[in-house]
mmCIF file of C-alpha atoms and ligand atoms in Angstrom:
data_model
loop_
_atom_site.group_PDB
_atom_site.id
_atom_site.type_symbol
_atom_site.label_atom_id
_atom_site.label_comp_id
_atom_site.label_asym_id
_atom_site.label_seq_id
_atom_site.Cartn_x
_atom_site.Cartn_y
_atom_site.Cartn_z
ATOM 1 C CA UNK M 1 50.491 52.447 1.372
ATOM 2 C CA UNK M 2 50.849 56.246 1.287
ATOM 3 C CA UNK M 3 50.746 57.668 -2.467
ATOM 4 C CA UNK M 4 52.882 61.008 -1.212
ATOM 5 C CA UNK M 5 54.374 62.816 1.184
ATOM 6 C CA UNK M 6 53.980 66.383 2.685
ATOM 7 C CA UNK M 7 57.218 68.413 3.327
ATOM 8 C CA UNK M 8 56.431 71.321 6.182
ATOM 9 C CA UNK M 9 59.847 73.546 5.869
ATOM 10 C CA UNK M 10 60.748 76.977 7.503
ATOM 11 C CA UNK M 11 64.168 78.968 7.361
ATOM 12 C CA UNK M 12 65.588 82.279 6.633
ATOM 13 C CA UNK M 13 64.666 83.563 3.616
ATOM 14 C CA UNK M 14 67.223 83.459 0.865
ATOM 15 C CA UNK M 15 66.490 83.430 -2.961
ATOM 16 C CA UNK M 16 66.463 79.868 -4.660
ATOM 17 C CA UNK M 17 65.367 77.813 -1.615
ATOM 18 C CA UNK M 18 62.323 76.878 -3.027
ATOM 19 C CA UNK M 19 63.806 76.220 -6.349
ATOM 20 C CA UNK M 20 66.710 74.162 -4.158
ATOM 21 C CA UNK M 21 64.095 71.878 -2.844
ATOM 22 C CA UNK M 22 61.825 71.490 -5.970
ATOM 23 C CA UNK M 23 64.545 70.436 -8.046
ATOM 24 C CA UNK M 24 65.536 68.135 -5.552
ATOM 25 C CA UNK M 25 62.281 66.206 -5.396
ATOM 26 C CA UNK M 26 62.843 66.424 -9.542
ATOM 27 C CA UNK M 27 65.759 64.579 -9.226
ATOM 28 C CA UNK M 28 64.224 61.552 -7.950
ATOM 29 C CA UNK M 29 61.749 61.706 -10.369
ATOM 30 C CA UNK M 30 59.490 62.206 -7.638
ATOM 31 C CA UNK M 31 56.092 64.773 -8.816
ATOM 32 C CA UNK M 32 54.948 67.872 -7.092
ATOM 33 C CA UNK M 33 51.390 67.506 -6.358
ATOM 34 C CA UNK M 34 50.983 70.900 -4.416
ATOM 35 C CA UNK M 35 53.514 73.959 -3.542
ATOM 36 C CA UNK M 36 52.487 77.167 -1.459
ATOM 37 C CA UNK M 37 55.215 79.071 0.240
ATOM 38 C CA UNK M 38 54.992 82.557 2.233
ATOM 39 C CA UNK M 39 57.689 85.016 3.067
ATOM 40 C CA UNK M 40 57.087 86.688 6.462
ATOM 41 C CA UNK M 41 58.885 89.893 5.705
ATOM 42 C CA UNK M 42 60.532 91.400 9.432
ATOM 43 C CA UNK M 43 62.586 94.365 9.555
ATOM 44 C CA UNK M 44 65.784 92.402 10.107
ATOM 45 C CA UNK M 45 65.406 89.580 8.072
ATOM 46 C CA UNK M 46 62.612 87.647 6.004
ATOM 47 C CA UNK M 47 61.459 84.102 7.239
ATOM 48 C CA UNK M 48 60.507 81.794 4.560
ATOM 49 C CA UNK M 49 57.503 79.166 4.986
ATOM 50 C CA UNK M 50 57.020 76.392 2.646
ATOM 51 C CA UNK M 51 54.475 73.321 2.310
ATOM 52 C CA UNK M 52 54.568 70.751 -0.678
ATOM 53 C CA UNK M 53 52.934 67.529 -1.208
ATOM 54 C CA UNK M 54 54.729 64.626 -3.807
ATOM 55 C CA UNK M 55 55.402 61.614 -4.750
ATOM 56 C CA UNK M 56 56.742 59.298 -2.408
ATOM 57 C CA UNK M 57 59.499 57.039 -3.291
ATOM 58 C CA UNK M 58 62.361 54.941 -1.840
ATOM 59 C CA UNK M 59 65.320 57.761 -1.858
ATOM 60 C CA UNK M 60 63.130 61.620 -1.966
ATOM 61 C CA UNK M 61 62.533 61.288 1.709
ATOM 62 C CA UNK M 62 66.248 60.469 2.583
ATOM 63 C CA UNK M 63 67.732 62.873 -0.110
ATOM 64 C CA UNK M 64 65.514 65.353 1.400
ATOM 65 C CA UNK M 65 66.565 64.800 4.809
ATOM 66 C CA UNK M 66 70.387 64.749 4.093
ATOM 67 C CA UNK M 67 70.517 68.273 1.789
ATOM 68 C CA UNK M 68 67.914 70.082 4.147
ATOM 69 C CA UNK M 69 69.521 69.368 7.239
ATOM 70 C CA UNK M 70 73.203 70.641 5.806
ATOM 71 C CA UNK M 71 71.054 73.858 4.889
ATOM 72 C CA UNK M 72 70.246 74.896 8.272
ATOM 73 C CA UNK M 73 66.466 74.223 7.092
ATOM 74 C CA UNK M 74 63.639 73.607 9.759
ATOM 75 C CA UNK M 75 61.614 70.523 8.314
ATOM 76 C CA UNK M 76 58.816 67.696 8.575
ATOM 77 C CA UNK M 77 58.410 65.130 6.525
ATOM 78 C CA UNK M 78 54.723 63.447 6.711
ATOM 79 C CA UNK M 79 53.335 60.290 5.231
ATOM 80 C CA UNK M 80 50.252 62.108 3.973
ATOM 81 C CA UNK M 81 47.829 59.469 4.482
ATOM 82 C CA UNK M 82 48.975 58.232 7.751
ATOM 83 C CA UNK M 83 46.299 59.388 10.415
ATOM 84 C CA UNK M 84 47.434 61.260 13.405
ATOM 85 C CA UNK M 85 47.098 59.495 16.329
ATOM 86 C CA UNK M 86 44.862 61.791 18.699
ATOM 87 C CA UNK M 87 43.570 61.824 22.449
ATOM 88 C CA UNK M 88 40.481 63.681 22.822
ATOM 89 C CA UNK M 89 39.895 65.298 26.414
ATOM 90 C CA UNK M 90 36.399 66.713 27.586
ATOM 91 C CA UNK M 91 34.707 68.005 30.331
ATOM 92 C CA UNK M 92 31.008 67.825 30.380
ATOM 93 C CA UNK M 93 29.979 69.238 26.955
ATOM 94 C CA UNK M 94 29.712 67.091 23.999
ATOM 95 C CA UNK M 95 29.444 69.057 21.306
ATOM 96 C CA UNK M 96 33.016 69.825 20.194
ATOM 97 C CA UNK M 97 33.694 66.054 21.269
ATOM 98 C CA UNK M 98 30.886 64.918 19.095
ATOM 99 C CA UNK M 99 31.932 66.802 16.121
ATOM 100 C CA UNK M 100 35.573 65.744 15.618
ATOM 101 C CA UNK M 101 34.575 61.999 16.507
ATOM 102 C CA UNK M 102 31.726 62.129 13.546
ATOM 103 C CA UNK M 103 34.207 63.445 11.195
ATOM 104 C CA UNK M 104 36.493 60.833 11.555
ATOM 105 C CA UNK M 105 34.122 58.819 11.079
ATOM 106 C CA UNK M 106 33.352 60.081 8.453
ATOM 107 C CA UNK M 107 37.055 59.841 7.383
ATOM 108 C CA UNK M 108 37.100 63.447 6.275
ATOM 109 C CA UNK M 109 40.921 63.996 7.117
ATOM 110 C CA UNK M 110 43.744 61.633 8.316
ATOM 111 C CA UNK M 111 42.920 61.459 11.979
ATOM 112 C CA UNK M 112 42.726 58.142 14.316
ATOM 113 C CA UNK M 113 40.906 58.506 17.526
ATOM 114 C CA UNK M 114 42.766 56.457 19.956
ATOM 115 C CA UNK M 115 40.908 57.214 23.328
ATOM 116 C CA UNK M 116 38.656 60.138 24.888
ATOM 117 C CA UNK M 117 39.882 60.881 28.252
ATOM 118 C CA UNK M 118 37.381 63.020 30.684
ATOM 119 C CA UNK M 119 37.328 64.486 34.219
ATOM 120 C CA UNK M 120 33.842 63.494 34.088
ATOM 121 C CA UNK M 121 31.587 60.346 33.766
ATOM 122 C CA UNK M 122 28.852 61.598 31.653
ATOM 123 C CA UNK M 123 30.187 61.350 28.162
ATOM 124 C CA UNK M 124 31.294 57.843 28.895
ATOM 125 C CA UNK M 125 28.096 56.318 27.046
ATOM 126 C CA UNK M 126 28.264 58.187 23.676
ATOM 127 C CA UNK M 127 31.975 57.159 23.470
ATOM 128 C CA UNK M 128 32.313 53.678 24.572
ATOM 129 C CA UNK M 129 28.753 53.170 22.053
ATOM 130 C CA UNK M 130 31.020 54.148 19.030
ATOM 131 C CA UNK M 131 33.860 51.828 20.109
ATOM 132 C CA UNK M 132 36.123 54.329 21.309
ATOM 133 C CA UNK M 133 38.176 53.937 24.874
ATOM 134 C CA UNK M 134 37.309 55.766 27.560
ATOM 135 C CA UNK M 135 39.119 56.684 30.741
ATOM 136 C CA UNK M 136 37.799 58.826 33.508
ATOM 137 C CA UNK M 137 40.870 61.063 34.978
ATOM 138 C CA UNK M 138 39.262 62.589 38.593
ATOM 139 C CA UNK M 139 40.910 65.913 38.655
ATOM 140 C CA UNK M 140 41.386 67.771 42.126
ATOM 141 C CA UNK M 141 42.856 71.208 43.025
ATOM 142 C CA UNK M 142 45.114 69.092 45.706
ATOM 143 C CA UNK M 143 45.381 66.147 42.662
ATOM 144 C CA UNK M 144 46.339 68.022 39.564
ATOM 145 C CA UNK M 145 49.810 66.612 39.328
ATOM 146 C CA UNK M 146 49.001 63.434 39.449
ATOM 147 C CA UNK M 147 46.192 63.298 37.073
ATOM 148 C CA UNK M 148 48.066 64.987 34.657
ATOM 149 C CA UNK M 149 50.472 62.471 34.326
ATOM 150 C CA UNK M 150 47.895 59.819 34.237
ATOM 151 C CA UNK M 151 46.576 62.004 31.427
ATOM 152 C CA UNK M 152 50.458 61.326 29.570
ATOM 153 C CA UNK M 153 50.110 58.076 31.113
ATOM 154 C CA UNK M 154 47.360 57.314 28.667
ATOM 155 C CA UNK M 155 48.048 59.248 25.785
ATOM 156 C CA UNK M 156 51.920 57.325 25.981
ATOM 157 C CA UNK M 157 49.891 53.382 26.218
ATOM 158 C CA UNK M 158 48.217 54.652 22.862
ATOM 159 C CA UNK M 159 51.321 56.483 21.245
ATOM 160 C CA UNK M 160 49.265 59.640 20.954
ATOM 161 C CA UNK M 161 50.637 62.262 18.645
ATOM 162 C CA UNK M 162 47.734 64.862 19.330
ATOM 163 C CA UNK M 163 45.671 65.691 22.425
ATOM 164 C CA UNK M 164 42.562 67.848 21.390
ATOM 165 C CA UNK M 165 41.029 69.747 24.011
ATOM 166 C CA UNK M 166 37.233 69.330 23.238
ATOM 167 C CA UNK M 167 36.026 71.649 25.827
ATOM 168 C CA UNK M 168 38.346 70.102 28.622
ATOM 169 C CA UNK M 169 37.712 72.888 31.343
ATOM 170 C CA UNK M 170 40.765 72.222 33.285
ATOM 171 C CA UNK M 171 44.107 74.526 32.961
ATOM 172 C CA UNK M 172 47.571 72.087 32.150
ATOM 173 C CA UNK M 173 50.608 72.653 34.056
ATOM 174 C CA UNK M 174 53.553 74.180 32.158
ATOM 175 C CA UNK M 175 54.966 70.881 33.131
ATOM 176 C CA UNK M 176 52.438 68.987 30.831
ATOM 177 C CA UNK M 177 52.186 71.804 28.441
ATOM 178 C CA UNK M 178 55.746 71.277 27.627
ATOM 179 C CA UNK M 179 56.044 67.874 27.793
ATOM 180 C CA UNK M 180 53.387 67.595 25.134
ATOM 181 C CA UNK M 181 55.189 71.022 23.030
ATOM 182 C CA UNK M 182 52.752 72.653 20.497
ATOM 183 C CA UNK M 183 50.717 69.138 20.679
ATOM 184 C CA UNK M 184 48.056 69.895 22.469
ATOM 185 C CA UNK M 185 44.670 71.945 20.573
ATOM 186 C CA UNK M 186 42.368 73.604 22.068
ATOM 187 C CA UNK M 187 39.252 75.762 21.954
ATOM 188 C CA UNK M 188 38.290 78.592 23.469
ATOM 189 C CA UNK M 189 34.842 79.792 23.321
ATOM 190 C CA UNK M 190 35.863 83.445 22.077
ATOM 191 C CA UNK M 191 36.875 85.775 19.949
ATOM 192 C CA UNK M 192 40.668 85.691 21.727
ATOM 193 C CA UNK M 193 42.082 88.011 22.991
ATOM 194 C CA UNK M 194 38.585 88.917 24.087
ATOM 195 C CA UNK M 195 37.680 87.444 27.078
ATOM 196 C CA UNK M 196 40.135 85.205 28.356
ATOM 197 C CA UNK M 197 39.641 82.922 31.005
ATOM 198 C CA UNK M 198 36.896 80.821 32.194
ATOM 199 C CA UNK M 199 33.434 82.034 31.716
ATOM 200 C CA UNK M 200 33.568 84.148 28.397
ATOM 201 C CA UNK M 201 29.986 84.209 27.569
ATOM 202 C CA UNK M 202 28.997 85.789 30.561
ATOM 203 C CA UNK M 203 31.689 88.293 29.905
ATOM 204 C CA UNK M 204 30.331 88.931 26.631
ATOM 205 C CA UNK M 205 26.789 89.628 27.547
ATOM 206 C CA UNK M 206 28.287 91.880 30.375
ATOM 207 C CA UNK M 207 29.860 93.697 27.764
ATOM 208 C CA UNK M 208 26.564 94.067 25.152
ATOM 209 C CA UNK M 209 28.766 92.579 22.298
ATOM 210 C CA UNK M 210 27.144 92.274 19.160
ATOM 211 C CA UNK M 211 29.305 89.456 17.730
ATOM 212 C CA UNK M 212 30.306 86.582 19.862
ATOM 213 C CA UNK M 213 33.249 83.506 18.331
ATOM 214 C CA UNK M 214 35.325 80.636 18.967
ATOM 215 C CA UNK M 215 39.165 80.644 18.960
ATOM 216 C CA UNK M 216 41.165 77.429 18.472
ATOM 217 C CA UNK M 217 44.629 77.444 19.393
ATOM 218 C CA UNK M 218 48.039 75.668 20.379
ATOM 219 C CA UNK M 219 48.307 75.727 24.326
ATOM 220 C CA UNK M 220 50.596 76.758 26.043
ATOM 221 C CA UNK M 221 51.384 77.360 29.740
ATOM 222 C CA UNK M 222 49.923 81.068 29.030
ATOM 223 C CA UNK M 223 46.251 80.418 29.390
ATOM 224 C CA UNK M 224 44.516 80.923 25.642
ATOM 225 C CA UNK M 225 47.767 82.502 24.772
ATOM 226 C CA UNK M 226 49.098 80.152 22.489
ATOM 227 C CA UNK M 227 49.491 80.332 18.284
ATOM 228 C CA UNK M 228 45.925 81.211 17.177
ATOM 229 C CA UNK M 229 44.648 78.428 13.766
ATOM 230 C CA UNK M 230 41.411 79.150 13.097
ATOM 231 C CA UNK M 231 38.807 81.472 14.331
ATOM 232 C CA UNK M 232 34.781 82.797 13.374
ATOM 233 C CA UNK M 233 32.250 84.480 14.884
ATOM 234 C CA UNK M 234 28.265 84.550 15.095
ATOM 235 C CA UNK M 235 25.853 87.531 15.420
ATOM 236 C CA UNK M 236 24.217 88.295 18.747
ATOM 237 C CA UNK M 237 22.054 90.666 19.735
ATOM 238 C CA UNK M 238 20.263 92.718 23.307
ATOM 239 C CA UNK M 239 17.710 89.503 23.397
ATOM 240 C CA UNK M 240 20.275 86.972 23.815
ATOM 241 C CA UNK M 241 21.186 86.197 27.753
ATOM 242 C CA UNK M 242 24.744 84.834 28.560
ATOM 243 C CA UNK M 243 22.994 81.510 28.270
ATOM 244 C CA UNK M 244 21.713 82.072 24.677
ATOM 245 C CA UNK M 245 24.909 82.768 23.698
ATOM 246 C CA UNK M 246 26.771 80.096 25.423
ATOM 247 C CA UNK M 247 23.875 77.770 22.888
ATOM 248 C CA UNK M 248 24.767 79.970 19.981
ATOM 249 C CA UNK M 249 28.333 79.132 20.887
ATOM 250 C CA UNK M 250 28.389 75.857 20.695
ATOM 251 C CA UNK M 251 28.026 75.490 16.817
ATOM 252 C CA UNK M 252 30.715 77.776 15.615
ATOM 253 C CA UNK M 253 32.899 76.596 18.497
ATOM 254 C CA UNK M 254 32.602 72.828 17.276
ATOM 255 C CA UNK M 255 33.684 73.964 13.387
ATOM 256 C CA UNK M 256 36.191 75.821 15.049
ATOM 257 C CA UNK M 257 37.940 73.120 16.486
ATOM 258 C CA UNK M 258 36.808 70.715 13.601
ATOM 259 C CA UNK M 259 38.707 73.173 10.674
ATOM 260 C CA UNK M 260 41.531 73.491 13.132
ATOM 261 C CA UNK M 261 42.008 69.792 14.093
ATOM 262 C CA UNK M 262 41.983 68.992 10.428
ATOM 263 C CA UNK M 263 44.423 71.289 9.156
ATOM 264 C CA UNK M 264 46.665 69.854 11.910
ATOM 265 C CA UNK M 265 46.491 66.512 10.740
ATOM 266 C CA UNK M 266 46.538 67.305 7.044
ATOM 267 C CA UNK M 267 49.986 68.897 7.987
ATOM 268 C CA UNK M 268 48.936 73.019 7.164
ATOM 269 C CA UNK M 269 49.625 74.196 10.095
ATOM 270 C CA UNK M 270 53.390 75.819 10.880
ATOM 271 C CA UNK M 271 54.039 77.634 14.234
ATOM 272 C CA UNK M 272 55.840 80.870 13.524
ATOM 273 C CA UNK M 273 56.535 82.298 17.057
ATOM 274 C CA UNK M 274 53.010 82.841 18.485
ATOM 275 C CA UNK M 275 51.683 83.085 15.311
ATOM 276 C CA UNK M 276 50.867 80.153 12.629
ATOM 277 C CA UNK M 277 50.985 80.208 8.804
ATOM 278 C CA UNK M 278 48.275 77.882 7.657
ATOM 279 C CA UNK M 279 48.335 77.121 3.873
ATOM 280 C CA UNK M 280 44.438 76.326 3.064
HETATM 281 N N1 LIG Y 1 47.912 75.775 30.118
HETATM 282 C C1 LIG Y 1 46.714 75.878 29.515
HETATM 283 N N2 LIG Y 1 45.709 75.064 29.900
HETATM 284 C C2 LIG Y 1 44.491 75.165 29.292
HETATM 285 C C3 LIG Y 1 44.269 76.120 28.282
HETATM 286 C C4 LIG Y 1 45.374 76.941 27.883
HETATM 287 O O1 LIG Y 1 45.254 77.780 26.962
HETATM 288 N N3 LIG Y 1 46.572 76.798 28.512
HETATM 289 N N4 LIG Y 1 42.972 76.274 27.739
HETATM 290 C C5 LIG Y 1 41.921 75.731 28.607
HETATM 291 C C6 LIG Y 1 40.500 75.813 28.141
HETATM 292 N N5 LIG Y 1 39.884 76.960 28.765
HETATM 293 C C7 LIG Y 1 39.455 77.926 27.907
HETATM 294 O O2 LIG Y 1 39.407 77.708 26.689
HETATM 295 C C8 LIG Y 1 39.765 77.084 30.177
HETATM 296 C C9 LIG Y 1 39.376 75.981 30.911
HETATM 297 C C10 LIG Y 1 39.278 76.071 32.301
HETATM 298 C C11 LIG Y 1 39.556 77.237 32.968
HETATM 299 C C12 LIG Y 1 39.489 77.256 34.459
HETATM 300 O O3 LIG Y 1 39.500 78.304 35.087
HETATM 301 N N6 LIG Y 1 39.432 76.050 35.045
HETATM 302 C C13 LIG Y 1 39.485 75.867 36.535
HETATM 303 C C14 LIG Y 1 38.597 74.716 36.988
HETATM 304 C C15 LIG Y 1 37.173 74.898 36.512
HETATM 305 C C16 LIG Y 1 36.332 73.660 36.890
HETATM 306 O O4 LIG Y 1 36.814 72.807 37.675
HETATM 307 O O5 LIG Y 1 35.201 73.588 36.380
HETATM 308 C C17 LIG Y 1 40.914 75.461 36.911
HETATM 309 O O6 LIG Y 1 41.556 74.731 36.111
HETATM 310 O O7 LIG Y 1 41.313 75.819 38.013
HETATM 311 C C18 LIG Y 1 39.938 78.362 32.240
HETATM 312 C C19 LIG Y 1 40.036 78.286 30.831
HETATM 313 C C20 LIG Y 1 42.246 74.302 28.962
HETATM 314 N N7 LIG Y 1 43.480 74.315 29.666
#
């Protein structure tokens, strides 16, 4: 049973909302565990962001819902310990696959991992060893289509909430991007916007940086164009070939997508355009 919820809650900025929603949780003698709120201050007009975690009890949620909806309020209301149901796609590499499946293991945030799903065979052992489902999607240029909604197919049979791209080299249709709207996680191994695309490694060591990094993001049909969550970056230097930094890469890319994942599922994470406000 849940001890408390987690209200996510954006709108346009206008003194007392906070105080509005605090003192309705008060009223149903419901606690506040946590509160952050930002104010994105625009020329026009200032957008307010709020996150708080309380009690749970039998009328906060619906009181909640009734007075926020009248007040033109954008909100979520989470069970906070109820995992997120999440599809993990991969290519070939296991690393950022790996990582998120030994953390929830671990139980280190509210995540369930319902099934990985891979274009490729060779991760099939490691997964099906922990007890996890695994389904092979074949993905063709002239096939794309139809694997994709194999892909939904799947992710539908296990009432997925979350697909996390774990180094899933294939590009999603806007047709699947938007059927699975601000869903879908991925990461991209660089410091976006630097070096979109496939292949950023070999970019950077083209370029002589001296700092290479991981970006995870929302997709969306832009390719690594979508609402940046959490980013970091690792020293390089002239000895390092594209190679040594695609091995470099791998570790900040997999606690990348690891901090990123779990501030998703701990419900931190609020789009604002194609930007996010993430209260850690
Ligand atoms: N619509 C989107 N799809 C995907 C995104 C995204 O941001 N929007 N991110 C990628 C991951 N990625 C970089 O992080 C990436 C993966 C693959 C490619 C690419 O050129 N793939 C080729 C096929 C390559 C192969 O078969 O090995 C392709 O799809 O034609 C670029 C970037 C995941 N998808």
């Amino acid at each position: 049973m849940s001890k408390h919820y987690i209200l996510l809650a954006d709108c346009k900025d206008e003194i007392g909302i906070t105080s509005l929603i605090s003192t309705i949780i008060k009223d149903t003698n419901s606690n506040i565990f946590h509160l952050d709120h930002y104010t994105d201050v625009q020329e026009n007009e200032n957008h307010l962001y709020l996150r708080i975690e309380f009690d749970k009890n039998d009328e906060v949620k619906s009181l909640l819902e009734k007075e926020l909806t009248t007040k033109n309020i954008n909100f979520q209301i989470f069970d906070a310990e109820e995992k997120v149901k999440t599809a993990l796609l991969v290519s070939k590499e296991d690393h950022a696959l790996s990582e998120i499946i030994l953390r929830a293991n671990r139980q280190e945030f509210p995540i369930e991992i319902s099934c990985v799903i891979s274009n490729h065979e060779n991760n099939r052992k490691f997964v099906e060893d922990l007890g996890i489902p695994f389904h092979h999607v074949k993905v063709t240029k002239e096939t794309k289509r139809e694997s994709e909604d194999e892909i939904t197919r799947i992710c539908e049979s296990y009432d997925v909430d979350l697909l996390v791209l774990a180094k899933y080299m294939q590009i999603l249709s806007e047709v699947f991007v938007e059927r699975h709207h601000l869903k879908i996680i991925n990461i991209h191994h660089s410091f976006l916007p630097s070096f979109i695309g496939a292949n950023p490694y070999k970019q950077a060591y083209t370029r002589g940086v001296k700092l290479i990094g991981a970006t995870s993001h929302y997709v969306t049909e832009d390719l690594d164009a979508g609402p940046i969550i959490e980013q970091d970056v690792v020293r390089v230097n002239h000895r390092h070939s594209a190679q040594d930094m695609k091995h470099t890469g791998r570790h900040v890319e997999s606690q990348v997508l690891a901090r990123a994942v779990q501030w998703h599922c701990e419900h931190k994470v609020i789009v604002n355009g194609n930007k996010t406000v993430v209260f850690t």
